[in-house]
Amino acid sequence: MTDPYADRAGLNVAAELASFVEDRALPGTGIAADAFWRGLAALYARFAPENAVLLRHRDALQAQIDAWHRARTGQPHDHAGYQAFLRKIGYLVAEPAPFTIAPGAVDDEVARVAGPQLVVPILNARFLLNAANARWGSLYDALYGTDALPGTPAGPGYDPARGAQVIGWARDFLDDALPLAHGSWRDWAGDAPALADPTQLAGRAGDNWLLRHHGLHIELVIDRAHPIGRNDPAGLSDVILESALTTICDLEDSVAAVDAADKVAAYANWLGLMRGDLAETFTKNGAALTRRLAADRAYVAPDGTPFTLPGRALLFVRNVGHLMTTPALLLPDRSEAPEGILDAALTSLIALHDLGGARANSRAGAIYIVKPKMHGRDEAAFTDRLFDAVEDLLGLARHTIKVGVMDEERRTSANLAACIHAVRDRVVFINTGFLDRTGDEIHTSMQAGAMVRKAQMKDAAWIAAYEDRNVQIGLACGFAGRAQIGKGMWAAPDRMRDMLEQKIAHPRAGATTAWVPSPTAATLHATHYHRVSVAARQAARAIEPVAPLDALLTIPLAAGHNWSAQEVADELDNNAQGILGYVVRWIDQGIGCSKVPDIHDVGLMEDRATLRIASQHLANWLHHGVATAAQVDAAFTRMAARVDEQNAADPIYRPLTSDSLAMQAARSLVFKGLAQPNGYTEPVLHEYRRNGKLVGDP
């Protein structure tokens, strides 16, 4: 049988990956293939052993924490003793002396302007293009076609009553963000806007007016021939908002990339973005359409000077964490290579096409990599050294590669300042990830006792401390004006009215960005950054003391719980339905993120983070006797029928049966949940997805 791997400097590289690198990624970079492979082999020789040591250290810490809790079974939780123990074993490290981050040249979208952020699966080219092009969005469309406003449009065509609703809301928004010197935007007739603050007039594009507020732009589209504009006193046919300033192209939680073919497809899409030539042709209403990256937007300033604004979101790429390995590349001993090292080298190599070209992405000449699922200071320092070595391999100046640190693991949030200090010269982003952070909270304290019900987690003491500390520590480390402080995802893409009411809390918290599930949501969320001055909120919050570590380390135990049989059954059903609804698409169709109906048929954006919570929560209740194995299996059986019903309209859906790969994977996530490293779902999902690909996708 022919070996599907090619020898490259002692590494065993999947033939399709080797061809992609040599035929597509390297040409135009000035780096010879032999030099690249030798450099990559040196990276693995240096960093793969240390990667393994870090993972063993995670396991060792978890074993000690498990033993500490087991030794105190039945005793009241000793909070002071617990913290002293965590310091003794090195789980908690010393705080660094005060410092200020210095990431160097950073684009304004990251350092100085606050606005929405999208996260998009890198394997879906159409979604990628939509997200990259979501830098600008129609406020009229976002309001008209969603539940942001009460009611719904009447009839299949344009509903003038709904349109009037939209126009009224938009004019009131303009009154709030960019008040006129006299009167209201509701009465504006289309002359040059006489703004209360004349500096907010940024320029023109033909008849359109460009305004600027809090660093964000608003374009007033004047078109008296348009069906809306011709009935408007000002000829205003639309209000275009600068929306998704940044987009994270995701190689991690939102994709199912389990082999060389998947990795090459992901890297190829990233290459298309960095070269600026990514395109996707599809059929809509019987016609073939091709979607491409948007061009920059041209304007003329009030003094007559021409200028352009970016037409696309600034792109980050999220690599995988330290845990996973990939069969796309085998080490000399034929073991799978750490995937994060490959991601660091390949995504940076591909980004050279942007740095050496027209700077279609980063005008500051930076490469932006988000690094997820790091546990503590030493793992952040490892990433910093790895990025140093990748820069040396590619001939890049030190700290060209910027890093985003996802504050989503308990050991990282408990040592956040130390983690930031470890990457202080390249860090441009921190964010809270409630979902993964909750999964890690459950797994870390698995032996302490039964956890509260999943819905109660949001009210737990550690959550408030976690969200506050992230902003407070970021500001103390000098993030204001230098880097992003982010908040997590709004998971319900069909509930925009609720999002408008609730997600304003993120800029009010002093966060410069927050995740949204769609370009439409980005446009609506952008209004929050006009209503709130994030710079002012950061200045106010910078004087706050950091929330105490005691609250962050409060374990969300259900002390003295006395749930009824119905409450237990409801919780089991809720978790089982969420697990099955997500896993069946992951295993059978390779879909890593999609809108999955919950048990109440509310569509929620689901990825591996939500799966981690549900599977660990069931594993916790099973371990502590809140539920029996038979009860959990019964819930899976009930919810399999429910998920089948919810997917009945999908022509390629495979029903869940007791012996289907998706059902087996779901059960493994729960019944083997205690044994999964830090409660991660990836090892189980990858195993069953690879088996599924052997069988063949539907």
XYZ file of C-alpha atoms in Angstrom:
698
model
C 0.000 0.000 0.000
C 1.327 3.463 -0.899
C 2.276 5.613 2.083
C -0.037 8.667 2.048
C 2.701 10.690 3.750
C 5.659 12.473 2.182
C 8.994 12.786 3.989
C 9.827 16.429 4.573
C 12.933 17.004 6.706
C 12.091 13.922 8.764
C 8.471 14.901 9.249
C 5.754 12.746 7.711
C 3.509 15.219 5.938
C 0.183 14.165 4.425
C 0.618 14.371 0.662
C -2.243 16.828 0.209
C -0.842 19.119 2.902
C 2.648 18.962 1.390
C 1.227 19.854 -2.035
C -0.801 22.736 -0.615
C 2.208 24.221 1.164
C 4.598 23.839 -1.750
C 2.262 24.696 -4.618
C 0.024 27.340 -3.058
C 1.145 28.701 0.307
C 4.888 29.175 -0.280
C 4.962 30.722 -3.792
C 5.176 34.485 -3.487
C 6.581 34.469 0.049
C 10.251 34.198 -0.899
C 10.680 31.126 1.310
C 12.032 27.965 -0.288
C 10.242 24.692 0.419
C 13.311 22.952 1.843
C 13.971 25.845 4.214
C 10.378 25.875 5.393
C 10.233 22.144 6.095
C 13.586 22.202 7.904
C 12.341 25.106 9.990
C 9.067 23.355 10.775
C 10.944 20.199 11.788
C 13.073 22.309 14.116
C 9.928 23.854 15.625
C 8.570 20.415 16.394
C 11.848 19.143 17.789
C 11.958 22.109 20.141
C 8.330 22.598 21.116
C 6.515 19.252 20.835
C 8.207 17.805 23.964
C 7.409 20.946 25.969
C 3.823 20.855 24.717
C 3.549 17.322 26.103
C 5.010 18.416 29.454
C 2.436 21.198 29.761
C -0.406 18.749 29.125
C 0.958 16.333 31.723
C 1.129 19.227 34.183
C -2.569 19.933 33.585
C -3.353 16.318 34.422
C -1.134 16.382 37.515
C -2.815 19.501 38.871
C -6.269 18.052 38.212
C -5.343 14.825 40.008
C -4.195 16.791 43.074
C -7.356 18.919 43.092
C -9.521 15.800 42.749
C -7.705 14.169 45.660
C -8.074 17.288 47.834
C -11.842 17.346 47.313
C -12.267 13.589 47.784
C -10.398 13.743 51.097
C -12.959 16.288 52.337
C -16.128 14.564 51.160
C -19.019 15.462 53.443
C -17.166 18.371 55.050
C -18.018 22.066 54.603
C -15.885 23.670 51.925
C -12.752 25.256 53.449
C -12.307 28.279 51.210
C -9.131 29.612 52.825
C -7.584 26.166 52.947
C -8.548 25.609 49.311
C -6.770 28.754 48.136
C -3.683 27.921 50.191
C -3.652 24.461 48.616
C -3.957 25.903 45.088
C -0.983 28.146 45.757
C 1.045 25.291 47.199
C 0.622 23.117 44.108
C 1.288 26.002 41.700
C -2.243 26.305 40.368
C -2.199 29.907 41.605
C 0.992 31.856 40.881
C 2.330 35.147 42.197
C 0.932 38.331 40.710
C 3.414 40.210 38.517
C 4.566 43.699 39.461
C 2.516 46.427 37.736
C 3.252 46.619 34.011
C 1.872 47.986 30.764
C 1.488 45.901 27.625
C 3.489 47.022 24.573
C 2.281 45.126 21.485
C 3.784 47.622 19.035
C 2.106 48.446 15.725
C -1.584 47.510 15.987
C -4.479 48.409 13.711
C -6.965 50.985 14.978
C -9.811 48.436 14.876
C -8.003 46.572 17.649
C -6.344 49.326 19.631
C -8.510 52.397 19.470
C -12.032 51.844 18.124
C -14.742 49.858 19.899
C -17.222 47.781 17.930
C -18.717 44.342 17.278
C -16.761 41.181 16.481
C -17.828 38.152 14.469
C -16.578 34.587 14.808
C -16.966 32.436 11.702
C -16.100 28.805 10.854
C -13.164 28.872 8.468
C -14.350 25.834 6.516
C -17.408 27.643 5.108
C -16.294 30.039 2.364
C -19.671 31.737 2.012
C -19.899 32.406 5.731
C -16.304 33.681 5.679
C -17.067 36.135 2.905
C -20.242 37.317 4.628
C -18.339 37.878 7.869
C -15.391 39.606 6.211
C -17.799 41.870 4.313
C -19.805 42.643 7.454
C -17.686 45.736 8.097
C -20.644 47.737 6.763
C -24.307 46.905 7.177
C -27.713 48.365 6.437
C -29.470 49.533 9.580
C -32.750 49.661 7.653
C -32.460 46.012 6.622
C -31.406 44.905 10.114
C -34.428 46.565 11.671
C -36.944 45.691 8.957
C -36.266 41.960 8.747
C -35.820 41.016 12.407
C -37.740 41.193 15.654
C -35.691 44.232 16.716
C -38.905 46.202 16.288
C -42.352 45.017 17.384
C -44.478 43.232 14.817
C -43.563 41.866 11.406
C -43.800 43.160 7.824
C -47.197 42.655 6.199
C -47.355 40.896 2.839
C -44.613 39.615 0.549
C -43.577 43.033 -0.793
C -42.471 46.225 0.915
C -44.662 47.165 3.866
C -44.810 51.010 4.146
C -46.007 50.829 7.753
C -43.051 48.652 8.724
C -40.796 50.952 6.740
C -42.074 53.969 8.670
C -41.318 52.108 11.894
C -37.743 51.484 10.730
C -37.192 55.047 9.522
C -38.511 56.485 12.793
C -36.218 54.271 14.875
C -33.216 55.152 12.714
C -33.897 58.904 12.907
C -34.197 58.690 16.699
C -30.890 56.811 16.776
C -29.249 59.582 14.763
C -30.689 62.174 17.153
C -29.039 60.293 20.005
C -25.647 59.661 18.391
C -25.196 62.699 16.124
C -27.602 65.443 17.215
C -28.222 68.346 14.893
C -27.499 71.885 16.002
C -31.204 72.601 15.699
C -34.191 70.299 15.437
C -34.400 66.584 14.830
C -33.195 64.202 12.154
C -36.884 63.330 11.740
C -37.278 66.741 10.097
C -34.040 66.717 8.101
C -34.665 67.555 4.444
C -31.339 66.470 2.962
C -29.203 69.619 3.054
C -25.685 69.477 4.476
C -26.236 68.255 8.043
C -25.766 71.097 10.535
C -24.422 68.955 13.370
C -24.185 70.081 16.965
C -20.595 68.877 16.726
C -19.393 69.826 13.222
C -16.340 67.578 13.543
C -18.671 64.593 13.220
C -19.092 65.332 9.513
C -16.362 63.152 7.975
C -16.979 63.472 4.233
C -19.063 62.573 1.207
C -19.340 59.871 -1.426
C -21.360 61.346 -4.282
C -24.631 62.484 -2.706
C -24.080 60.395 0.411
C -22.959 61.897 3.704
C -20.333 60.245 5.933
C -20.507 60.898 9.665
C -18.154 59.805 12.451
C -18.975 59.166 16.112
C -16.902 57.365 18.760
C -14.518 56.431 15.945
C -17.239 54.581 14.019
C -18.672 55.726 10.695
C -22.254 56.133 9.538
C -23.106 56.682 5.874
C -26.390 58.325 4.954
C -27.418 57.027 1.523
C -29.189 59.673 -0.551
C -31.070 58.243 -3.534
C -34.249 60.016 -4.567
C -34.912 57.408 -7.263
C -34.999 54.590 -4.718
C -38.473 53.340 -3.636
C -37.711 54.451 -0.082
C -35.666 57.547 -0.883
C -38.221 59.019 -3.276
C -40.788 59.167 -0.470
C -38.343 60.627 2.052
C -37.991 64.426 2.450
C -34.202 64.042 2.466
C -34.064 61.334 -0.176
C -32.608 59.099 2.526
C -32.863 55.518 1.284
C -30.686 53.821 3.886
C -28.422 54.280 6.890
C -25.248 52.231 6.612
C -23.356 51.541 9.836
C -19.758 50.540 10.248
C -20.471 47.254 11.984
C -18.119 44.278 12.432
C -14.743 45.955 12.898
C -13.041 42.612 13.429
C -13.788 39.003 12.527
C -12.201 35.855 13.940
C -11.773 33.150 11.289
C -12.038 30.013 13.371
C -9.983 26.840 13.047
C -11.157 25.661 16.451
C -14.496 25.324 18.256
C -16.795 26.112 15.333
C -15.305 23.644 12.814
C -15.037 19.872 12.467
C -11.497 19.562 11.115
C -10.257 16.067 11.903
C -7.834 15.088 9.116
C -5.500 16.412 6.438
C -8.294 17.111 3.956
C -10.128 19.264 6.492
C -6.973 21.146 7.488
C -6.032 21.854 3.863
C -9.539 23.151 3.152
C -9.289 25.449 6.167
C -5.833 26.732 5.281
C -6.907 27.255 1.654
C -9.764 29.529 2.746
C -7.401 31.514 4.971
C -5.050 31.839 1.992
C -7.889 33.183 -0.136
C -8.620 35.810 2.497
C -4.979 36.840 2.846
C -4.479 37.073 -0.920
C -7.813 38.814 -1.293
C -9.084 36.425 -3.964
C -11.451 34.189 -1.996
C -14.699 33.745 -3.936
C -17.711 31.469 -3.695
C -20.190 30.731 -6.477
C -23.657 29.541 -5.528
C -27.167 29.414 -6.940
C -29.913 31.685 -5.660
C -33.386 31.859 -7.212
C -32.102 29.839 -10.138
C -29.225 32.212 -10.935
C -25.511 31.629 -10.365
C -23.981 34.253 -8.089
C -20.370 34.774 -7.098
C -19.523 36.373 -3.789
C -16.148 38.104 -3.342
C -14.435 40.279 -0.776
C -15.745 43.826 -0.670
C -13.623 46.676 -1.978
C -12.537 49.599 0.170
C -14.858 52.596 0.259
C -13.850 55.955 -1.252
C -14.819 59.346 0.206
C -13.876 63.003 0.019
C -13.221 64.877 3.261
C -14.885 68.266 3.916
C -11.628 69.974 2.850
C -11.681 68.133 -0.488
C -9.055 65.521 0.385
C -9.872 62.024 -0.941
C -9.550 59.084 1.449
C -10.662 55.481 1.781
C -12.052 53.365 4.577
C -11.689 49.581 4.829
C -14.462 47.650 3.143
C -13.827 44.533 5.195
C -13.496 43.548 8.822
C -9.949 43.198 10.127
C -9.338 39.455 10.251
C -7.969 37.399 13.110
C -7.417 33.649 12.839
C -8.092 31.377 15.820
C -5.671 28.472 16.036
C -6.413 25.340 18.036
C -5.212 24.970 21.622
C -2.345 22.934 23.011
C -4.310 19.704 23.520
C -5.102 18.472 20.034
C -2.920 16.520 17.629
C -3.458 16.075 13.904
C -2.965 13.192 11.470
C -2.119 15.772 8.801
C 1.460 15.629 10.035
C 3.285 12.863 11.892
C 6.452 13.287 13.912
C 9.514 11.156 13.120
C 8.216 8.453 15.504
C 4.959 8.411 13.453
C 2.905 9.897 16.297
C 0.410 12.641 15.487
C 1.910 16.124 15.699
C 0.600 18.816 18.055
C -1.914 20.662 15.908
C -1.403 24.072 17.484
C 2.227 24.181 16.341
C 1.156 23.430 12.770
C -1.531 26.109 12.939
C 0.942 28.702 14.213
C 3.392 28.011 11.379
C 0.862 27.636 8.548
C -1.514 30.496 9.373
C 1.463 32.839 9.811
C 3.074 31.636 6.582
C -0.180 32.263 4.743
C -0.496 35.737 6.281
C 2.761 36.701 4.554
C 0.644 37.101 1.419
C -1.138 39.976 3.133
C 1.982 41.543 4.630
C 3.869 41.388 1.354
C 0.982 42.473 -0.840
C -1.535 45.276 -0.808
C -2.184 45.056 2.943
C -5.779 44.092 2.247
C -6.114 43.018 5.875
C -3.649 44.611 8.304
C -2.488 48.098 7.401
C -0.226 48.000 10.456
C 1.617 44.958 9.101
C 0.490 42.586 11.847
C -0.671 38.973 11.973
C -3.473 38.404 14.476
C -3.751 34.936 16.038
C -6.245 34.090 18.771
C -4.960 31.318 21.020
C -7.700 29.464 22.896
C -7.786 27.086 25.836
C -4.499 28.012 27.465
C -4.208 27.084 31.132
C -2.205 29.584 33.122
C 0.991 31.590 32.818
C 3.352 28.849 31.660
C 1.161 27.929 28.699
C 0.921 31.584 27.663
C 4.715 31.867 27.904
C 5.027 28.748 25.741
C 2.874 30.386 23.073
C 5.003 33.518 23.221
C 8.197 31.518 22.611
C 6.525 29.498 19.857
C 5.482 32.689 18.068
C 9.042 34.023 18.446
C 10.314 30.897 16.692
C 7.693 31.140 13.926
C 8.721 34.755 13.312
C 12.349 33.617 13.019
C 11.367 30.852 10.610
C 9.460 33.291 8.379
C 11.913 36.178 8.617
C 9.491 38.426 10.463
C 10.339 41.183 12.899
C 9.805 40.282 16.520
C 6.198 40.578 17.673
C 4.760 40.875 14.168
C 2.536 37.999 15.268
C 0.039 39.342 17.774
C -1.840 37.103 20.165
C -5.350 37.093 21.523
C -5.630 35.328 24.876
C -8.999 33.750 25.473
C -9.770 33.996 29.163
C -11.901 30.854 29.132
C -10.116 28.414 31.437
C -10.227 28.600 35.222
C -6.441 28.600 35.739
C -6.105 31.430 33.228
C -8.825 33.615 34.742
C -7.380 33.033 38.231
C -3.924 34.102 36.984
C -4.964 36.515 34.251
C -2.437 39.257 34.969
C 0.396 36.712 34.966
C -0.859 35.278 31.669
C -0.986 38.737 30.102
C 2.494 39.501 31.434
C 3.834 36.387 29.689
C 2.713 37.766 26.289
C 2.878 41.468 27.131
C 4.785 42.490 23.983
C 2.350 40.872 21.539
C -1.029 40.655 23.303
C -3.854 42.531 21.557
C -6.970 40.810 22.868
C -8.480 39.179 25.920
C -12.065 38.083 26.254
C -14.382 36.242 28.543
C -15.819 32.981 27.262
C -18.615 32.074 29.672
C -19.344 28.732 28.024
C -15.918 27.102 28.027
C -15.182 28.748 31.370
C -18.273 27.068 32.843
C -17.267 23.692 31.422
C -13.839 24.037 33.008
C -15.395 25.190 36.282
C -17.431 21.990 36.454
C -14.577 19.678 35.506
C -11.969 21.291 37.772
C -14.248 20.899 40.806
C -15.883 17.657 39.684
C -15.066 15.858 42.940
C -16.265 18.692 45.186
C -19.937 17.787 44.835
C -23.015 18.185 42.669
C -23.212 21.436 40.711
C -26.201 23.778 40.548
C -28.562 23.418 37.612
C -27.152 24.760 34.354
C -29.491 27.769 34.193
C -28.375 28.846 37.680
C -24.718 29.041 36.639
C -25.222 32.561 35.281
C -26.141 33.721 38.777
C -23.161 32.064 40.468
C -20.748 34.291 42.392
C -17.764 33.322 40.267
C -19.415 34.576 37.063
C -19.759 38.191 38.205
C -16.193 38.203 39.524
C -14.960 36.637 36.290
C -16.584 39.251 34.067
C -15.443 42.148 36.274
C -11.879 40.932 36.752
C -11.358 40.480 33.018
C -12.021 44.173 32.367
C -10.356 45.440 35.525
C -7.162 43.465 34.985
C -7.055 44.354 31.298
C -7.299 48.054 32.125
C -4.690 47.734 34.873
C -2.347 46.170 32.304
C -2.781 49.102 29.914
C -5.229 47.702 27.369
C -7.033 51.034 26.898
C -5.903 52.444 23.558
C -3.659 49.429 22.893
C -5.745 46.233 22.727
C -9.212 44.756 22.770
C -11.107 43.665 25.852
C -13.878 41.390 24.650
C -17.051 39.749 25.862
C -18.820 36.600 24.757
C -21.385 35.581 22.175
C -25.057 36.459 21.878
C -26.257 32.941 21.086
C -29.817 33.576 19.860
C -29.605 34.992 16.301
C -33.378 35.273 15.935
C -33.832 37.312 19.121
C -32.524 40.708 18.127
C -34.898 42.704 20.293
C -33.575 40.934 23.362
C -30.030 41.495 22.121
C -30.624 45.226 21.727
C -31.942 45.388 25.268
C -29.275 43.252 26.924
C -25.999 43.369 25.010
C -25.503 47.074 25.647
C -24.192 45.799 28.986
C -20.926 44.845 27.273
C -19.806 48.340 26.234
C -21.140 49.616 29.542
C -18.791 47.155 31.230
C -15.878 48.792 29.423
C -15.420 46.043 26.843
C -14.241 47.287 23.455
C -15.781 44.396 21.563
C -18.241 41.542 21.965
C -19.179 38.556 19.843
C -22.309 38.484 17.716
C -23.722 35.594 15.644
C -24.360 37.266 12.270
C -23.673 40.355 10.142
C -27.201 41.572 10.914
C -26.530 41.246 14.633
C -23.263 43.136 14.154
C -25.098 46.091 12.627
C -27.607 46.197 15.458
C -24.931 45.742 18.121
C -22.953 48.593 16.533
C -25.658 50.976 17.743
C -24.588 50.171 21.311
C -21.114 51.574 20.674
C -22.707 54.865 19.622
C -24.971 54.977 22.662
C -22.076 54.211 25.056
C -18.638 55.799 25.086
C -16.422 52.829 25.836
C -13.450 55.132 26.360
C -15.377 56.991 29.080
C -16.486 53.738 30.695
C -12.913 52.438 30.704
C -11.675 55.642 32.302
C -14.301 55.281 35.031
C -13.576 51.586 35.603
C -9.792 51.981 35.599
C -9.897 53.307 39.169
C -11.867 50.301 40.467
C -10.117 47.733 42.632
C -9.881 44.304 41.047
C -12.691 41.992 42.165
C -11.426 39.580 44.810
C -10.062 36.188 43.903
C -12.231 34.656 46.647
C -15.388 35.221 44.604
C -13.809 33.874 41.417
C -12.866 30.635 43.184
C -16.280 30.087 44.766
C -17.396 26.674 43.519
C -21.025 26.616 42.261
C -22.079 23.660 44.401
C -25.720 22.808 44.964
C -25.349 22.511 48.721
C -28.201 20.593 50.316
C -30.044 20.239 47.030
C -33.469 18.632 47.122
C -34.576 18.641 43.515
C -37.770 16.862 42.689
C -37.799 13.892 40.331
C -39.361 16.133 37.671
C -36.677 18.794 38.079
C -33.961 16.166 37.656
C -35.679 14.721 34.588
C -36.071 18.188 33.083
C -32.380 18.935 33.574
C -31.352 15.611 32.076
C -33.612 16.175 29.069
C -32.324 19.718 28.551
C -28.691 18.592 28.539
C -29.290 15.428 26.518
C -31.220 17.301 23.838
C -28.482 19.924 23.547
C -25.784 17.278 23.276
C -27.596 15.218 20.640
C -28.748 18.199 18.583
C -25.160 19.388 18.224
C -23.313 16.072 18.044
C -25.475 14.547 15.311
C -24.504 17.347 12.930
C -20.844 17.240 13.977
C -20.416 13.498 13.511
C -22.664 12.863 10.515
C -22.219 16.074 8.523
C -19.022 17.682 9.782
C -20.825 20.841 10.920
C -18.950 22.420 13.800
C -21.244 25.392 14.392
C -24.826 26.037 13.370
C -28.141 27.281 14.659
C -29.409 24.294 16.634
C -32.943 24.310 18.081
C -32.957 23.879 21.836
C -35.502 21.801 23.727
C -38.020 24.672 23.353
C -37.281 25.043 19.598
C -35.359 28.283 20.086
C -32.498 28.390 17.572
C -29.165 28.841 19.363
C -25.689 29.100 17.885
C -23.944 26.021 19.230
C -20.293 25.021 19.188
C -18.045 22.770 21.245
C -18.104 25.129 24.222
C -21.830 24.617 24.771
C -21.316 20.883 24.359
C -18.606 20.932 27.015
C -21.003 22.393 29.583
C -23.842 19.975 28.900
C -21.682 16.860 28.863
C -19.722 17.824 31.980
C -22.897 18.764 33.832
C -24.449 15.377 33.156
C -21.190 13.652 34.090
C -21.167 15.588 37.380
C -24.719 14.659 38.318
C -24.089 11.060 37.338
C -20.917 10.928 39.430
C -22.601 12.337 42.533
C -25.721 10.199 42.301
C -28.161 12.946 41.427
C -29.107 10.778 38.449
C -28.475 7.154 37.564
C -27.017 5.772 34.358
C -30.442 4.389 33.489
C -32.013 7.834 33.879
C -29.376 9.434 31.665
C -29.849 6.766 28.998
C -33.604 7.225 29.168
C -33.130 10.957 28.623
C -30.952 10.251 25.586
C -33.643 7.955 24.190
C -36.408 10.524 24.724
C -34.354 13.345 23.279
C -33.194 11.326 20.268
C -36.820 11.225 19.153
C -37.106 14.968 19.796
C -33.955 15.771 17.794
C -35.076 13.508 14.953
C -38.348 15.437 14.843
C -36.527 18.790 14.833
C -34.381 17.670 11.880
C -37.161 16.011 9.885
C -36.910 18.571 7.076
C -33.199 17.917 6.512
C -32.971 15.520 3.530
C -29.515 14.217 4.513
C -30.208 13.810 8.225
C -29.546 10.379 9.699
C -31.941 9.464 12.538
C -30.388 8.786 15.916
C -30.394 5.134 16.889
C -28.807 3.298 19.784
C -25.931 2.129 17.590
C -25.451 5.256 15.453
C -22.045 6.910 15.686
C -23.610 10.169 16.842
C -25.444 8.450 19.716
C -22.302 6.558 20.699
C -20.330 9.801 20.717
C -22.967 11.568 22.825
C -22.982 8.788 25.417
C -19.182 8.690 25.528
C -19.051 12.413 26.246
C -21.126 11.845 29.378
C -20.260 8.373 30.607
C -16.553 8.963 30.003
C -16.793 12.633 30.926
C -14.638 12.400 34.031
C -11.766 10.981 31.993
C -11.807 13.648 29.284
C -8.845 16.033 29.674
C -10.217 19.143 31.382
C -13.648 18.078 30.196
C -12.877 18.821 26.554
C -15.074 17.225 23.924
C -12.595 17.237 21.033
C -10.966 13.822 21.577
C -14.315 12.012 21.494
C -15.711 14.052 18.622
C -12.619 13.599 16.482
C -12.578 9.838 17.027
C -16.198 9.380 15.978
C -16.049 11.913 13.148
C -13.077 10.100 11.620
C -15.010 6.849 11.854
C -17.973 8.588 10.259
C -15.883 9.812 7.350
C -14.784 6.235 6.721
C -18.439 5.238 6.487
C -19.188 8.250 4.291
C -21.116 11.446 4.884
C -24.814 11.395 4.030
